[in-house]
mmCIF file of C-alpha atoms in Angstrom:
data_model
loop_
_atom_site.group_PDB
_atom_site.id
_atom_site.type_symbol
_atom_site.label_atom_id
_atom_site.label_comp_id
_atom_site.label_asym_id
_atom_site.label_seq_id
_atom_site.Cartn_x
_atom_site.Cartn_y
_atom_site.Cartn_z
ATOM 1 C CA UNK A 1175 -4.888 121.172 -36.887
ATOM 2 C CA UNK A 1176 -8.451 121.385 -36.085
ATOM 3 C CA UNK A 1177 -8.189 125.129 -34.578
ATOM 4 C CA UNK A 1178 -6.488 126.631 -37.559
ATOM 5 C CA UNK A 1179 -9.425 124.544 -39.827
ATOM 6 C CA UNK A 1180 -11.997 126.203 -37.620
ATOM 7 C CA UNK A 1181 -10.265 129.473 -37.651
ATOM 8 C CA UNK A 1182 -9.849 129.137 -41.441
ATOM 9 C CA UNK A 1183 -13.679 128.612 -41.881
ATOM 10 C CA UNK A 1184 -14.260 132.171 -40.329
ATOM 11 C CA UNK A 1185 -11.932 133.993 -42.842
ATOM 12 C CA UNK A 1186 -14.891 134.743 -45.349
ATOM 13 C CA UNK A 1187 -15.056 136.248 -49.217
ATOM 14 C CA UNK A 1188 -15.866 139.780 -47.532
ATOM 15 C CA UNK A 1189 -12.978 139.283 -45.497
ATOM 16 C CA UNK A 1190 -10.942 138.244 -48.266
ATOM 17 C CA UNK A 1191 -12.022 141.391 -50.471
ATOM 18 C CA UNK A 1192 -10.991 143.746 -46.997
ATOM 19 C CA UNK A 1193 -7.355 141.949 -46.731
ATOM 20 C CA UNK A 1194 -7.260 143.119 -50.333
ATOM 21 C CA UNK A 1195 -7.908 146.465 -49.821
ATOM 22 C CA UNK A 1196 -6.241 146.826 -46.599
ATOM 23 C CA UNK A 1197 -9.669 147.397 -45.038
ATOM 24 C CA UNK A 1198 -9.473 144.698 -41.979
ATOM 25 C CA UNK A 1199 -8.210 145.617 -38.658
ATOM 26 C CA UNK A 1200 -4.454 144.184 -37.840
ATOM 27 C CA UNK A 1201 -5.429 141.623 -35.738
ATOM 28 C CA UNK A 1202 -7.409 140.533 -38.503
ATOM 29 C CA UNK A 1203 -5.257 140.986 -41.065
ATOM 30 C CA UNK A 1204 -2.103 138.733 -39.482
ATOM 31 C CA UNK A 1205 -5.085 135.830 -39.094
ATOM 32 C CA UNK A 1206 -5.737 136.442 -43.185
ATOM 33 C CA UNK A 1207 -2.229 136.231 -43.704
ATOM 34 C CA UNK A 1208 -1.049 132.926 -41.655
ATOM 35 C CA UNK A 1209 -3.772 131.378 -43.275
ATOM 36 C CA UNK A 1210 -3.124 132.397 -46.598
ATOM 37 C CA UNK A 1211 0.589 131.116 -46.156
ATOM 38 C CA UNK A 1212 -0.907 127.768 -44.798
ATOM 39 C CA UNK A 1213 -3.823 126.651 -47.181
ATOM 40 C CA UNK A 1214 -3.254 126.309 -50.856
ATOM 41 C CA UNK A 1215 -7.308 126.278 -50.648
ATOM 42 C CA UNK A 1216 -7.739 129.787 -49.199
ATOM 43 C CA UNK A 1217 -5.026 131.203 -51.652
ATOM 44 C CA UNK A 1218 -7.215 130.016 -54.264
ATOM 45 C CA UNK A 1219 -10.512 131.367 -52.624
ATOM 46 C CA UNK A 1220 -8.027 134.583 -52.873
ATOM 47 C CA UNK A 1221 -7.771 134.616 -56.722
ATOM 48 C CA UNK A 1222 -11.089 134.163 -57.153
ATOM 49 C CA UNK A 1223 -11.995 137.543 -55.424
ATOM 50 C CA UNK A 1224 -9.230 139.096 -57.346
ATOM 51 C CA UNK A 1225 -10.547 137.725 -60.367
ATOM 52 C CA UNK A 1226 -14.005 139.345 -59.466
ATOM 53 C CA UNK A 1227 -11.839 142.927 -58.503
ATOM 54 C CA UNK A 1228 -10.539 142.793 -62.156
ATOM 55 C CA UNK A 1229 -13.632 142.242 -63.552
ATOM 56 C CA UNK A 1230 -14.827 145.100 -61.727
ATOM 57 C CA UNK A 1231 -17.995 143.978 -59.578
ATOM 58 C CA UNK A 1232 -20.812 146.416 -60.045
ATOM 59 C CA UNK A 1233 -23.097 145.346 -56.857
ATOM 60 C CA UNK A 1234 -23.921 147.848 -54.317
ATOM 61 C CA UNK A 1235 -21.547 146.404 -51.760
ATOM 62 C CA UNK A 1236 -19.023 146.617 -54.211
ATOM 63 C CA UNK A 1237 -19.275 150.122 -54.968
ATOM 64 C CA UNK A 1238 -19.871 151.012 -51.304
ATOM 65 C CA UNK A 1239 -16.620 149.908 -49.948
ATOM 66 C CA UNK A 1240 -14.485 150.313 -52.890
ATOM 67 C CA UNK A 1241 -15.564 154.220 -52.699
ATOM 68 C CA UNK A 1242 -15.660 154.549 -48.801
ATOM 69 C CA UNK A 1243 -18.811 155.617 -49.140
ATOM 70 C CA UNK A 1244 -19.551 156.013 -45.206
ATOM 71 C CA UNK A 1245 -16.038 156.631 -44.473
ATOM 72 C CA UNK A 1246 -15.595 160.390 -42.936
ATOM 73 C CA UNK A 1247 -13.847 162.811 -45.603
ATOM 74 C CA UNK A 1248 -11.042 164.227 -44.789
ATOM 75 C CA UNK A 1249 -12.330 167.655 -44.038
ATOM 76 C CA UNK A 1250 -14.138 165.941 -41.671
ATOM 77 C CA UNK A 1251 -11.253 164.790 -40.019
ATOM 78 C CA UNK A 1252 -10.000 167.940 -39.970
ATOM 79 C CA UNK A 1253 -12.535 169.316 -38.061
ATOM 80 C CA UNK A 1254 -12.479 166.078 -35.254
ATOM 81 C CA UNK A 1255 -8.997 167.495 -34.409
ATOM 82 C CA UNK A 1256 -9.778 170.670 -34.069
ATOM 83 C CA UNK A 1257 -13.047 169.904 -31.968
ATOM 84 C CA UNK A 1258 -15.530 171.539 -34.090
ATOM 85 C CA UNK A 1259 -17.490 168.895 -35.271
ATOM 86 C CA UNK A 1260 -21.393 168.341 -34.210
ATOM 87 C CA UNK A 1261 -21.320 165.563 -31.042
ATOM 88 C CA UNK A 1262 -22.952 163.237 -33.869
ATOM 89 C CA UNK A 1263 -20.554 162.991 -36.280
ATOM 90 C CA UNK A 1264 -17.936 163.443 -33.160
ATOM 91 C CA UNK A 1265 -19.369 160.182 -31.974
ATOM 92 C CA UNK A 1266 -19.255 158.632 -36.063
ATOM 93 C CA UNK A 1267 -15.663 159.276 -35.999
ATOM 94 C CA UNK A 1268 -14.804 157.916 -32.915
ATOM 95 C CA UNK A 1269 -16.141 154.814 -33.783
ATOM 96 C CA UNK A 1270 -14.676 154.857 -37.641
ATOM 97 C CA UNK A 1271 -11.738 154.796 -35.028
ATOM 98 C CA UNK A 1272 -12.133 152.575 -31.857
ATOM 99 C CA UNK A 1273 -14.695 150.163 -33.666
ATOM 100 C CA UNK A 1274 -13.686 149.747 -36.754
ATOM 101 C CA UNK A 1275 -10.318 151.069 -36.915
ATOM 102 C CA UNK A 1276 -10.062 151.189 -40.663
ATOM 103 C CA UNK A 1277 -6.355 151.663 -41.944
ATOM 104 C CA UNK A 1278 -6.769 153.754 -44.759
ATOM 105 C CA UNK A 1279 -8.991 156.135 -42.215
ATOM 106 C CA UNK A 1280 -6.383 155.664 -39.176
ATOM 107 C CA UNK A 1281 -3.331 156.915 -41.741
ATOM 108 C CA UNK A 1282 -5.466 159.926 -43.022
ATOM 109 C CA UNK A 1283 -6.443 161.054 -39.129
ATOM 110 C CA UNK A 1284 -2.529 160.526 -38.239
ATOM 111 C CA UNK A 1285 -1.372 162.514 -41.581
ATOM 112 C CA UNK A 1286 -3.592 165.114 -40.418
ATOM 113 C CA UNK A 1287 -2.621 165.267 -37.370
ATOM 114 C CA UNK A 1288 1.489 165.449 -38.554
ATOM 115 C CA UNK A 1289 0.563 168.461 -40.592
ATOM 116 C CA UNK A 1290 -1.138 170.072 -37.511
ATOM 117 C CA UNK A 1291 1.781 169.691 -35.086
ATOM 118 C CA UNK A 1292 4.144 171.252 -37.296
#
């Protein structure tokens, strides 16, 4: 009981606002989960960042990960798999993809990628 309390502490309202957007890496995202099945307390910590979604927050945070404002474009993508991309934003996208590892990025690389192998 005291490991999933102490576990529970480290889910946070950022982390929270990723689950929601399916931003969190799947590791993370089975923690948010078990959790949120388990604790009538973080459910409710859950509302209340949906309730601040619908009410569309306007902070700079906000508006930074609900556009993916430093998440490669999909051109860009494009040219990682072809190997035509500058070693800087080579080495951006690799981390976008080994660091991060972003859903919403990792099922635009691998739709890419479909459409190139056919």
């Amino acid at each position: 009981m005291t490991r999933v309390r102490r576990d529970m502490a480290a889910i946070t309202k950022q982390m929270l606002h990723d689950y929601l957007n399916d931003a969190l890496p799947e590791r993370e995202m089975v923690i948010v989960e078990k959790h949120l099945r388990e604790s009538a307390k973080l459910r409710k910590q859950l509302q209340l960042v949906l309730e601040e979604v619908d009410r569309g927050e306007h902070t700079v945070g906000a508006i930074w990960r609900r556009d993916r404002v430093s998440c490669p474009t999909r051109d860009q993508l494009g040219g990682y798999l072809l190997g035509s991309l500058d070693a800087g934003l080579e080495d951006y996208i690799r981390f976008h993809l080994d660091v991060i590892g972003f859903p919403y990025f990792r099922a635009n690389l691998d739709d890419l990628e479909r459409i190139q192998s056919k």
